[in-house]
JSON list of C-alpha atoms and ligand atoms in Angstrom, two decimals:
[
{"chain": "Q", "resi": 1, "resn": "MET", "atom": "CA", "xyz": [4.25, 80.02, 41.33]},
{"chain": "Q", "resi": 2, "resn": "GLY", "atom": "CA", "xyz": [1.05, 78.29, 40.61]},
{"chain": "Q", "resi": 3, "resn": "GLY", "atom": "CA", "xyz": [1.30, 75.25, 42.46]},
{"chain": "Q", "resi": 4, "resn": "ILE", "atom": "CA", "xyz": [-2.68, 74.44, 42.25]},
{"chain": "Q", "resi": 5, "resn": "SER", "atom": "CA", "xyz": [-2.99, 75.46, 38.07]},
{"chain": "Q", "resi": 6, "resn": "GLN", "atom": "CA", "xyz": [-0.07, 72.98, 37.71]},
{"chain": "Q", "resi": 7, "resn": "GLN", "atom": "CA", "xyz": [-2.09, 70.27, 39.34]},
{"chain": "Q", "resi": 8, "resn": "THR", "atom": "CA", "xyz": [-5.31, 71.57, 37.31]},
{"chain": "Q", "resi": 9, "resn": "ASN", "atom": "CA", "xyz": [-5.88, 69.87, 33.91]},
{"chain": "Q", "resi": 10, "resn": "PRO", "atom": "CA", "xyz": [-9.29, 71.70, 32.49]},
{"chain": "Q", "resi": 11, "resn": "ASN", "atom": "CA", "xyz": [-9.25, 69.22, 29.78]},
{"chain": "Q", "resi": 12, "resn": "ARG", "atom": "CA", "xyz": [-9.96, 65.99, 31.98]},
{"chain": "Q", "resi": 13, "resn": "LYS", "atom": "CA", "xyz": [-13.03, 65.21, 32.29]},
{"chain": "Q", "resi": 14, "resn": "LEU", "atom": "CA", "xyz": [-15.00, 64.05, 35.19]},
{"chain": "Q", "resi": 15, "resn": "ARG", "atom": "CA", "xyz": [-15.22, 60.79, 35.19]},
{"chain": "Q", "resi": 16, "resn": "LEU", "atom": "CA", "xyz": [-18.86, 59.65, 36.11]},
{"chain": "Q", "resi": 17, "resn": "ALA", "atom": "CA", "xyz": [-20.43, 56.65, 37.80]},
{"chain": "Q", "resi": 18, "resn": "VAL", "atom": "CA", "xyz": [-24.25, 56.73, 37.47]},
{"chain": "Q", "resi": 19, "resn": "LEU", "atom": "CA", "xyz": [-26.41, 54.83, 39.73]},
{"chain": "Q", "resi": 20, "resn": "ILE", "atom": "CA", "xyz": [-29.99, 54.07, 39.38]},
{"chain": "Q", "resi": 21, "resn": "SER", "atom": "CA", "xyz": [-33.15, 52.13, 40.10]},
{"chain": "Q", "resi": 22, "resn": "GLY", "atom": "CA", "xyz": [-35.48, 52.40, 37.68]},
{"chain": "Q", "resi": 23, "resn": "ARG", "atom": "CA", "xyz": [-37.09, 54.75, 34.62]},
{"chain": "Q", "resi": 24, "resn": "GLY", "atom": "CA", "xyz": [-33.39, 56.76, 34.47]},
{"chain": "Q", "resi": 25, "resn": "SER", "atom": "CA", "xyz": [-34.91, 60.28, 32.96]},
{"chain": "Q", "resi": 26, "resn": "ASN", "atom": "CA", "xyz": [-32.02, 61.71, 35.13]},
{"chain": "Q", "resi": 27, "resn": "LEU", "atom": "CA", "xyz": [-29.85, 59.48, 33.42]},
{"chain": "Q", "resi": 28, "resn": "GLN", "atom": "CA", "xyz": [-31.16, 60.46, 30.26]},
{"chain": "Q", "resi": 29, "resn": "SER", "atom": "CA", "xyz": [-30.28, 64.10, 31.01]},
{"chain": "Q", "resi": 30, "resn": "ILE", "atom": "CA", "xyz": [-26.76, 63.53, 31.77]},
{"chain": "Q", "resi": 31, "resn": "ILE", "atom": "CA", "xyz": [-26.33, 61.05, 28.74]},
{"chain": "Q", "resi": 32, "resn": "ASP", "atom": "CA", "xyz": [-27.94, 64.14, 27.03]},
{"chain": "Q", "resi": 33, "resn": "ALA", "atom": "CA", "xyz": [-25.74, 66.97, 28.00]},
{"chain": "Q", "resi": 34, "resn": "CYS", "atom": "CA", "xyz": [-22.24, 64.16, 28.08]},
{"chain": "Q", "resi": 35, "resn": "ARG", "atom": "CA", "xyz": [-22.83, 64.29, 24.24]},
{"chain": "Q", "resi": 36, "resn": "ILE", "atom": "CA", "xyz": [-21.97, 68.45, 24.12]},
{"chain": "Q", "resi": 37, "resn": "ASP", "atom": "CA", "xyz": [-18.35, 68.74, 23.55]},
{"chain": "Q", "resi": 38, "resn": "GLU", "atom": "CA", "xyz": [-17.25, 71.21, 26.33]},
{"chain": "Q", "resi": 39, "resn": "PHE", "atom": "CA", "xyz": [-19.28, 69.26, 28.82]},
{"chain": "Q", "resi": 40, "resn": "PRO", "atom": "CA", "xyz": [-16.79, 68.84, 31.87]},
{"chain": "Q", "resi": 41, "resn": "ALA", "atom": "CA", "xyz": [-17.89, 65.09, 32.68]},
{"chain": "Q", "resi": 42, "resn": "GLN", "atom": "CA", "xyz": [-18.38, 61.53, 31.19]},
{"chain": "Q", "resi": 43, "resn": "ILE", "atom": "CA", "xyz": [-20.33, 58.31, 32.30]},
{"chain": "Q", "resi": 44, "resn": "LYS", "atom": "CA", "xyz": [-17.99, 55.78, 32.67]},
{"chain": "Q", "resi": 45, "resn": "VAL", "atom": "CA", "xyz": [-20.66, 53.56, 34.09]},
{"chain": "Q", "resi": 46, "resn": "VAL", "atom": "CA", "xyz": [-24.23, 53.07, 35.15]},
{"chain": "Q", "resi": 47, "resn": "ILE", "atom": "CA", "xyz": [-24.66, 50.79, 37.86]},
{"chain": "Q", "resi": 48, "resn": "SER", "atom": "CA", "xyz": [-28.23, 49.24, 38.96]},
{"chain": "Q", "resi": 49, "resn": "ASN", "atom": "CA", "xyz": [-29.76, 47.73, 41.80]},
{"chain": "Q", "resi": 50, "resn": "ILE", "atom": "CA", "xyz": [-32.52, 46.23, 39.80]},
{"chain": "Q", "resi": 51, "resn": "GLY", "atom": "CA", "xyz": [-32.07, 44.27, 36.95]},
{"chain": "Q", "resi": 52, "resn": "ASP", "atom": "CA", "xyz": [-34.72, 45.24, 34.23]},
{"chain": "Q", "resi": 53, "resn": "ALA", "atom": "CA", "xyz": [-34.24, 49.03, 35.18]},
{"chain": "Q", "resi": 54, "resn": "TYR", "atom": "CA", "xyz": [-35.27, 51.12, 32.04]},
{"chain": "Q", "resi": 55, "resn": "GLY", "atom": "CA", "xyz": [-32.18, 53.36, 32.67]},
{"chain": "Q", "resi": 56, "resn": "LEU", "atom": "CA", "xyz": [-29.96, 50.30, 31.78]},
{"chain": "Q", "resi": 57, "resn": "VAL", "atom": "CA", "xyz": [-31.63, 50.32, 28.41]},
{"chain": "Q", "resi": 58, "resn": "ARG", "atom": "CA", "xyz": [-31.10, 53.95, 28.07]},
{"chain": "Q", "resi": 59, "resn": "ALA", "atom": "CA", "xyz": [-27.21, 53.46, 29.20]},
{"chain": "Q", "resi": 60, "resn": "HIS", "atom": "CA", "xyz": [-26.96, 50.61, 26.55]},
{"chain": "Q", "resi": 61, "resn": "GLU", "atom": "CA", "xyz": [-28.76, 52.27, 23.63]},
{"chain": "Q", "resi": 62, "resn": "ASN", "atom": "CA", "xyz": [-25.88, 54.86, 24.39]},
{"chain": "Q", "resi": 63, "resn": "ASN", "atom": "CA", "xyz": [-22.99, 52.44, 24.47]},
{"chain": "Q", "resi": 64, "resn": "ILE", "atom": "CA", "xyz": [-22.58, 53.13, 27.84]},
{"chain": "Q", "resi": 65, "resn": "THR", "atom": "CA", "xyz": [-21.20, 50.33, 30.26]},
{"chain": "Q", "resi": 66, "resn": "THR", "atom": "CA", "xyz": [-23.40, 48.78, 32.68]},
{"chain": "Q", "resi": 67, "resn": "ARG", "atom": "CA", "xyz": [-23.52, 46.75, 36.22]},
{"chain": "Q", "resi": 68, "resn": "PHE", "atom": "CA", "xyz": [-26.31, 45.13, 37.52]},
{"chain": "Q", "resi": 69, "resn": "VAL", "atom": "CA", "xyz": [-25.71, 44.77, 41.47]},
{"chain": "Q", "resi": 70, "resn": "SER", "atom": "CA", "xyz": [-28.91, 43.54, 43.06]},
{"chain": "Q", "resi": 71, "resn": "HIS", "atom": "CA", "xyz": [-29.05, 44.25, 46.82]},
{"chain": "Q", "resi": 72, "resn": "LYS", "atom": "CA", "xyz": [-30.88, 40.51, 47.04]},
{"chain": "Q", "resi": 73, "resn": "ASN", "atom": "CA", "xyz": [-27.73, 38.98, 46.11]},
{"chain": "Q", "resi": 74, "resn": "PHE", "atom": "CA", "xyz": [-25.60, 40.12, 49.71]},
{"chain": "Q", "resi": 75, "resn": "ALA", "atom": "CA", "xyz": [-26.36, 39.01, 53.14]},
{"chain": "Q", "resi": 76, "resn": "THR", "atom": "CA", "xyz": [-25.13, 42.46, 54.73]},
{"chain": "Q", "resi": 77, "resn": "LYS", "atom": "CA", "xyz": [-25.81, 46.07, 53.34]},
{"chain": "Q", "resi": 78, "resn": "ALA", "atom": "CA", "xyz": [-21.99, 46.53, 53.84]},
{"chain": "Q", "resi": 79, "resn": "GLU", "atom": "CA", "xyz": [-21.27, 43.76, 51.35]},
{"chain": "Q", "resi": 80, "resn": "PHE", "atom": "CA", "xyz": [-23.52, 45.23, 48.72]},
{"chain": "Q", "resi": 81, "resn": "GLU", "atom": "CA", "xyz": [-21.92, 48.59, 48.94]},
{"chain": "Q", "resi": 82, "resn": "THR", "atom": "CA", "xyz": [-18.21, 47.04, 49.29]},
{"chain": "Q", "resi": 83, "resn": "LYS", "atom": "CA", "xyz": [-19.38, 45.61, 45.70]},
{"chain": "Q", "resi": 84, "resn": "ILE", "atom": "CA", "xyz": [-20.51, 49.23, 44.55]},
{"chain": "Q", "resi": 85, "resn": "LEU", "atom": "CA", "xyz": [-17.22, 50.47, 46.07]},
{"chain": "Q", "resi": 86, "resn": "SER", "atom": "CA", "xyz": [-15.20, 47.82, 44.08]},
{"chain": "Q", "resi": 87, "resn": "ILE", "atom": "CA", "xyz": [-16.80, 49.10, 40.58]},
{"chain": "Q", "resi": 88, "resn": "LEU", "atom": "CA", "xyz": [-16.40, 52.71, 41.18]},
{"chain": "Q", "resi": 89, "resn": "GLU", "atom": "CA", "xyz": [-12.32, 51.61, 41.73]},
{"chain": "Q", "resi": 90, "resn": "GLU", "atom": "CA", "xyz": [-12.33, 49.32, 38.45]},
{"chain": "Q", "resi": 91, "resn": "PHE", "atom": "CA", "xyz": [-13.77, 52.27, 36.84]},
{"chain": "Q", "resi": 92, "resn": "GLU", "atom": "CA", "xyz": [-11.47, 54.83, 38.53]},
{"chain": "Q", "resi": 93, "resn": "ILE", "atom": "CA", "xyz": [-14.45, 56.90, 39.30]},
{"chain": "Q", "resi": 94, "resn": "ASP", "atom": "CA", "xyz": [-14.06, 61.04, 40.03]},
{"chain": "Q", "resi": 95, "resn": "LEU", "atom": "CA", "xyz": [-17.82, 62.05, 40.97]},
{"chain": "Q", "resi": 96, "resn": "VAL", "atom": "CA", "xyz": [-20.94, 59.36, 42.14]},
{"chain": "Q", "resi": 97, "resn": "CYS", "atom": "CA", "xyz": [-24.62, 60.49, 40.67]},
{"chain": "Q", "resi": 98, "resn": "LEU", "atom": "CA", "xyz": [-27.55, 59.20, 42.26]},
{"chain": "Q", "resi": 99, "resn": "ALA", "atom": "CA", "xyz": [-30.08, 59.43, 40.16]},
{"chain": "Q", "resi": 100, "resn": "GLY", "atom": "CA", "xyz": [-33.49, 57.80, 41.53]},
{"chain": "Q", "resi": 101, "resn": "PHE", "atom": "CA", "xyz": [-30.89, 55.29, 43.38]},
{"chain": "Q", "resi": 102, "resn": "MET", "atom": "CA", "xyz": [-33.98, 53.41, 45.62]},
{"chain": "Q", "resi": 103, "resn": "ARG", "atom": "CA", "xyz": [-31.68, 52.20, 48.83]},
{"chain": "Q", "resi": 104, "resn": "ILE", "atom": "CA", "xyz": [-30.12, 54.30, 51.82]},
{"chain": "Q", "resi": 105, "resn": "LEU", "atom": "CA", "xyz": [-26.81, 54.09, 51.87]},
{"chain": "Q", "resi": 106, "resn": "SER", "atom": "CA", "xyz": [-24.72, 53.57, 54.58]},
{"chain": "Q", "resi": 107, "resn": "PRO", "atom": "CA", "xyz": [-20.83, 54.84, 55.57]},
{"chain": "Q", "resi": 108, "resn": "THR", "atom": "CA", "xyz": [-19.62, 51.90, 54.26]},
{"chain": "Q", "resi": 109, "resn": "LEU", "atom": "CA", "xyz": [-19.95, 53.55, 50.84]},
{"chain": "Q", "resi": 110, "resn": "ILE", "atom": "CA", "xyz": [-20.61, 57.14, 51.41]},
{"chain": "Q", "resi": 111, "resn": "THR", "atom": "CA", "xyz": [-17.30, 57.79, 54.11]},
{"chain": "Q", "resi": 112, "resn": "PRO", "atom": "CA", "xyz": [-14.97, 57.04, 51.42]},
{"chain": "Q", "resi": 113, "resn": "TRP", "atom": "CA", "xyz": [-17.06, 59.20, 48.76]},
{"chain": "Q", "resi": 114, "resn": "GLU", "atom": "CA", "xyz": [-17.98, 61.94, 50.87]},
{"chain": "Q", "resi": 115, "resn": "GLY", "atom": "CA", "xyz": [-17.71, 65.11, 49.08]},
{"chain": "Q", "resi": 116, "resn": "ARG", "atom": "CA", "xyz": [-17.89, 63.07, 45.72]},
{"chain": "Q", "resi": 117, "resn": "ILE", "atom": "CA", "xyz": [-21.14, 61.62, 45.65]},
{"chain": "Q", "resi": 118, "resn": "ILE", "atom": "CA", "xyz": [-24.43, 63.59, 45.28]},
{"chain": "Q", "resi": 119, "resn": "ASN", "atom": "CA", "xyz": [-28.41, 63.10, 44.87]},
{"chain": "Q", "resi": 120, "resn": "ILE", "atom": "CA", "xyz": [-31.28, 64.56, 43.34]},
{"chain": "Q", "resi": 121, "resn": "HIS", "atom": "CA", "xyz": [-34.10, 64.78, 45.52]},
{"chain": "Q", "resi": 122, "resn": "PRO", "atom": "CA", "xyz": [-37.90, 65.98, 44.02]},
{"chain": "Q", "resi": 123, "resn": "SER", "atom": "CA", "xyz": [-38.51, 68.74, 46.53]},
{"chain": "Q", "resi": 124, "resn": "LEU", "atom": "CA", "xyz": [-36.85, 72.08, 48.09]},
{"chain": "Q", "resi": 125, "resn": "LEU", "atom": "CA", "xyz": [-34.85, 70.37, 50.95]},
{"chain": "Q", "resi": 126, "resn": "PRO", "atom": "CA", "xyz": [-34.96, 70.48, 54.02]},
{"chain": "Q", "resi": 127, "resn": "LYS", "atom": "CA", "xyz": [-38.86, 70.27, 53.20]},
{"chain": "Q", "resi": 128, "resn": "HIS", "atom": "CA", "xyz": [-39.90, 67.26, 52.31]},
{"chain": "Q", "resi": 129, "resn": "LYS", "atom": "CA", "xyz": [-36.90, 64.56, 52.75]},
{"chain": "Q", "resi": 130, "resn": "GLY", "atom": "CA", "xyz": [-37.91, 61.00, 51.78]},
{"chain": "Q", "resi": 131, "resn": "LEU", "atom": "CA", "xyz": [-40.59, 59.32, 49.82]},
{"chain": "Q", "resi": 132, "resn": "HIS", "atom": "CA", "xyz": [-43.92, 60.77, 48.50]},
{"chain": "Q", "resi": 133, "resn": "THR", "atom": "CA", "xyz": [-42.36, 64.63, 47.94]},
{"chain": "Q", "resi": 134, "resn": "HIS", "atom": "CA", "xyz": [-45.42, 66.02, 45.59]},
{"chain": "Q", "resi": 135, "resn": "GLU", "atom": "CA", "xyz": [-48.04, 64.51, 47.71]},
{"chain": "Q", "resi": 136, "resn": "ARG", "atom": "CA", "xyz": [-46.51, 66.10, 50.76]},
{"chain": "Q", "resi": 137, "resn": "ALA", "atom": "CA", "xyz": [-46.02, 69.11, 49.09]},
{"chain": "Q", "resi": 138, "resn": "LEU", "atom": "CA", "xyz": [-49.86, 69.63, 48.14]},
{"chain": "Q", "resi": 139, "resn": "GLU", "atom": "CA", "xyz": [-51.02, 68.16, 51.49]},
{"chain": "Q", "resi": 140, "resn": "GLU", "atom": "CA", "xyz": [-49.42, 71.04, 53.29]},
{"chain": "Q", "resi": 141, "resn": "GLY", "atom": "CA", "xyz": [-50.57, 73.39, 50.91]},
{"chain": "Q", "resi": 142, "resn": "ASP", "atom": "CA", "xyz": [-47.04, 74.64, 49.54]},
{"chain": "Q", "resi": 143, "resn": "SER", "atom": "CA", "xyz": [-47.05, 77.56, 47.16]},
{"chain": "Q", "resi": 144, "resn": "GLU", "atom": "CA", "xyz": [-44.13, 76.11, 45.60]},
{"chain": "Q", "resi": 145, "resn": "SER", "atom": "CA", "xyz": [-42.02, 73.13, 44.78]},
{"chain": "Q", "resi": 146, "resn": "GLY", "atom": "CA", "xyz": [-38.59, 72.36, 43.09]},
{"chain": "Q", "resi": 147, "resn": "CYS", "atom": "CA", "xyz": [-35.80, 70.03, 43.10]},
{"chain": "Q", "resi": 148, "resn": "THR", "atom": "CA", "xyz": [-32.55, 69.59, 45.11]},
{"chain": "Q", "resi": 149, "resn": "ILE", "atom": "CA", "xyz": [-29.25, 68.58, 44.07]},
{"chain": "Q", "resi": 150, "resn": "HIS", "atom": "CA", "xyz": [-27.36, 67.96, 47.08]},
{"chain": "Q", "resi": 151, "resn": "TYR", "atom": "CA", "xyz": [-23.98, 66.04, 48.90]},
{"chain": "Q", "resi": 152, "resn": "VAL", "atom": "CA", "xyz": [-24.83, 62.46, 49.87]},
{"chain": "Q", "resi": 153, "resn": "THR", "atom": "CA", "xyz": [-23.98, 62.11, 53.72]},
{"chain": "Q", "resi": 154, "resn": "PRO", "atom": "CA", "xyz": [-25.16, 59.69, 56.12]},
{"chain": "Q", "resi": 155, "resn": "GLY", "atom": "CA", "xyz": [-27.97, 61.47, 57.17]},
{"chain": "Q", "resi": 156, "resn": "MET", "atom": "CA", "xyz": [-30.89, 61.00, 54.42]},
{"chain": "Q", "resi": 157, "resn": "ASP", "atom": "CA", "xyz": [-31.47, 64.49, 52.70]},
{"chain": "Q", "resi": 158, "resn": "GLU", "atom": "CA", "xyz": [-29.94, 66.12, 54.94]},
{"chain": "Q", "resi": 159, "resn": "GLY", "atom": "CA", "xyz": [-25.98, 66.85, 52.89]},
{"chain": "Q", "resi": 160, "resn": "GLU", "atom": "CA", "xyz": [-24.96, 70.07, 51.47]},
{"chain": "Q", "resi": 161, "resn": "ILE", "atom": "CA", "xyz": [-26.99, 71.96, 48.88]},
{"chain": "Q", "resi": 162, "resn": "ILE", "atom": "CA", "xyz": [-25.35, 72.10, 45.95]},
{"chain": "Q", "resi": 163, "resn": "LEU", "atom": "CA", "xyz": [-28.36, 73.81, 43.92]},
{"chain": "Q", "resi": 164, "resn": "GLN", "atom": "CA", "xyz": [-32.09, 73.73, 43.54]},
{"chain": "Q", "resi": 165, "resn": "LYS", "atom": "CA", "xyz": [-34.69, 74.78, 41.06]},
{"chain": "Q", "resi": 166, "resn": "THR", "atom": "CA", "xyz": [-38.26, 76.17, 41.82]},
{"chain": "Q", "resi": 167, "resn": "VAL", "atom": "CA", "xyz": [-41.81, 75.69, 40.21]},
{"chain": "Q", "resi": 168, "resn": "PRO", "atom": "CA", "xyz": [-44.87, 76.94, 41.51]},
{"chain": "Q", "resi": 169, "resn": "ILE", "atom": "CA", "xyz": [-47.63, 74.89, 42.68]},
{"chain": "Q", "resi": 170, "resn": "ILE", "atom": "CA", "xyz": [-51.04, 75.36, 40.74]},
{"chain": "Q", "resi": 171, "resn": "ALA", "atom": "CA", "xyz": [-54.44, 75.17, 41.62]},
{"chain": "Q", "resi": 172, "resn": "GLY", "atom": "CA", "xyz": [-55.74, 72.09, 40.89]},
{"chain": "Q", "resi": 173, "resn": "ASP", "atom": "CA", "xyz": [-52.25, 70.27, 40.69]},
{"chain": "Q", "resi": 174, "resn": "THR", "atom": "CA", "xyz": [-52.14, 66.64, 41.49]},
{"chain": "Q", "resi": 175, "resn": "PRO", "atom": "CA", "xyz": [-49.45, 64.49, 42.41]},
{"chain": "Q", "resi": 176, "resn": "GLU", "atom": "CA", "xyz": [-48.64, 63.66, 38.94]},
{"chain": "Q", "resi": 177, "resn": "THR", "atom": "CA", "xyz": [-49.19, 67.22, 37.35]},
{"chain": "Q", "resi": 178, "resn": "LEU", "atom": "CA", "xyz": [-46.64, 68.45, 40.08]},
{"chain": "Q", "resi": 179, "resn": "ALA", "atom": "CA", "xyz": [-44.25, 65.60, 39.48]},
{"chain": "Q", "resi": 180, "resn": "ALA", "atom": "CA", "xyz": [-43.86, 66.24, 35.83]},
{"chain": "Q", "resi": 181, "resn": "ARG", "atom": "CA", "xyz": [-43.24, 69.85, 36.68]},
{"chain": "Q", "resi": 182, "resn": "VAL", "atom": "CA", "xyz": [-40.67, 69.50, 38.91]},
{"chain": "Q", "resi": 183, "resn": "LEU", "atom": "CA", "xyz": [-39.06, 66.57, 36.80]},
{"chain": "Q", "resi": 184, "resn": "VAL", "atom": "CA", "xyz": [-38.25, 69.33, 33.92]},
{"chain": "Q", "resi": 185, "resn": "GLN", "atom": "CA", "xyz": [-36.48, 71.22, 36.34]},
{"chain": "Q", "resi": 186, "resn": "GLU", "atom": "CA", "xyz": [-34.33, 68.13, 37.48]},
{"chain": "Q", "resi": 187, "resn": "HIS", "atom": "CA", "xyz": [-33.45, 67.61, 34.15]},
{"chain": "Q", "resi": 188, "resn": "ILE", "atom": "CA", "xyz": [-32.04, 71.02, 33.55]},
{"chain": "Q", "resi": 189, "resn": "ALA", "atom": "CA", "xyz": [-30.43, 70.68, 37.46]},
{"chain": "Q", "resi": 190, "resn": "TYR", "atom": "CA", "xyz": [-28.65, 67.59, 36.80]},
{"chain": "Q", "resi": 191, "resn": "PRO", "atom": "CA", "xyz": [-26.05, 68.80, 34.44]},
{"chain": "Q", "resi": 192, "resn": "GLU", "atom": "CA", "xyz": [-26.02, 71.97, 35.49]},
{"chain": "Q", "resi": 193, "resn": "ALA", "atom": "CA", "xyz": [-24.73, 70.53, 38.89]},
{"chain": "Q", "resi": 194, "resn": "ILE", "atom": "CA", "xyz": [-22.23, 68.37, 37.22]},
{"chain": "Q", "resi": 195, "resn": "ARG", "atom": "CA", "xyz": [-21.10, 71.20, 35.96]},
{"chain": "Q", "resi": 196, "resn": "ILE", "atom": "CA", "xyz": [-20.43, 72.91, 39.67]},
{"chain": "Q", "resi": 197, "resn": "MET", "atom": "CA", "xyz": [-18.54, 69.86, 40.68]},
{"chain": "Q", "resi": 198, "resn": "ALA", "atom": "CA", "xyz": [-16.53, 69.56, 38.02]},
{"chain": "Q", "resi": 199, "resn": "SER", "atom": "CA", "xyz": [-15.30, 73.10, 38.73]},
{"chain": "Q", "resi": 200, "resn": "LYS", "atom": "CA", "xyz": [-15.07, 72.22, 42.03]},
{"chain": "Q", "resi": 201, "resn": "LEU", "atom": "CA", "xyz": [-13.16, 69.01, 41.86]},
{"chain": "Q", "resi": 202, "resn": "GLN", "atom": "CA", "xyz": [-10.79, 69.77, 38.81]},
{"chain": "Q", "resi": 203, "resn": "HIS", "atom": "CA", "xyz": [-7.79, 70.42, 41.11]},
{"chain": "Q", "resi": 204, "resn": "ASN", "atom": "CA", "xyz": [-8.23, 67.18, 42.63]},
{"chain": "Q", "resi": 205, "resn": "LEU", "atom": "CA", "xyz": [-8.23, 65.12, 39.24]},
{"chain": "C", "resi": 1, "resn": "GRF", "atom": "C1", "xyz": [-36.80, 61.75, 40.19]},
{"chain": "C", "resi": 1, "resn": "GRF", "atom": "O1", "xyz": [-37.72, 62.49, 40.55]},
{"chain": "C", "resi": 1, "resn": "GRF", "atom": "C2", "xyz": [-35.65, 61.77, 41.29]},
{"chain": "C", "resi": 1, "resn": "GRF", "atom": "O2", "xyz": [-36.05, 63.15, 41.77]},
{"chain": "C", "resi": 1, "resn": "GRF", "atom": "C3", "xyz": [-35.84, 60.87, 42.57]},
{"chain": "C", "resi": 1, "resn": "GRF", "atom": "O3", "xyz": [-36.02, 59.86, 41.77]},
{"chain": "C", "resi": 1, "resn": "GRF", "atom": "C4", "xyz": [-36.72, 59.99, 40.54]},
{"chain": "C", "resi": 1, "resn": "GRF", "atom": "C5", "xyz": [-36.38, 59.64, 39.59]},
{"chain": "C", "resi": 1, "resn": "GRF", "atom": "O4", "xyz": [-36.54, 59.49, 38.20]},
{"chain": "C", "resi": 1, "resn": "GRF", "atom": "N1", "xyz": [-34.84, 60.53, 43.04]},
{"chain": "C", "resi": 1, "resn": "GRF", "atom": "P1", "xyz": [-35.98, 58.77, 37.23]},
{"chain": "C", "resi": 1, "resn": "GRF", "atom": "O5", "xyz": [-35.38, 57.33, 37.45]},
{"chain": "C", "resi": 1, "resn": "GRF", "atom": "O6", "xyz": [-34.41, 59.66, 36.81]},
{"chain": "C", "resi": 1, "resn": "GRF", "atom": "O7", "xyz": [-36.69, 59.21, 35.61]}
]
């Protein structure tokens, strides 16, 4: 009886690493969610490849440990990613959350974490992979946009979708007004996706 349930520890919170490069508003939404008692995760480390990323300030203000790892200090992408791998190991991370992390990762980092590394993208994937998503949604006359949380795989913005949130595109929208509308949904989506991941990963903890 109960082989799986014996391994399940519903009280054990998922240990998160959040990887950022900038403003960190999605990081903030995760920080805020983690303040809720029953939220099934806690941030153990914030890693930034940019030294003056505002997300690092947010982390410090919330007493969260940070690591600054500049990609410029490494001769190869593999060495940069190996450094990040060692930090993930140091903090016994369960789930890696990319939140505005502006480096394309290679299999060096992704393969050992496949299934436990997720990203937020500001479009309704598979539409508008890559950059300038809002400009492209407007140029193509889309009637709606939104955000996607997906697994990270070696193909950029191609991993299986965990959840999406949709917003309407309104006449007169600019990339900025659309980005702001999508961002509101991003901040709802990331905590929700972490809850989904917690229930998926719980039996492995
Ligand atoms: C967000 O729009 C996210 O979807 C994209 O980069 C932006 C990061 O914003 N990947 P922030 O740093 O979380 O405020």
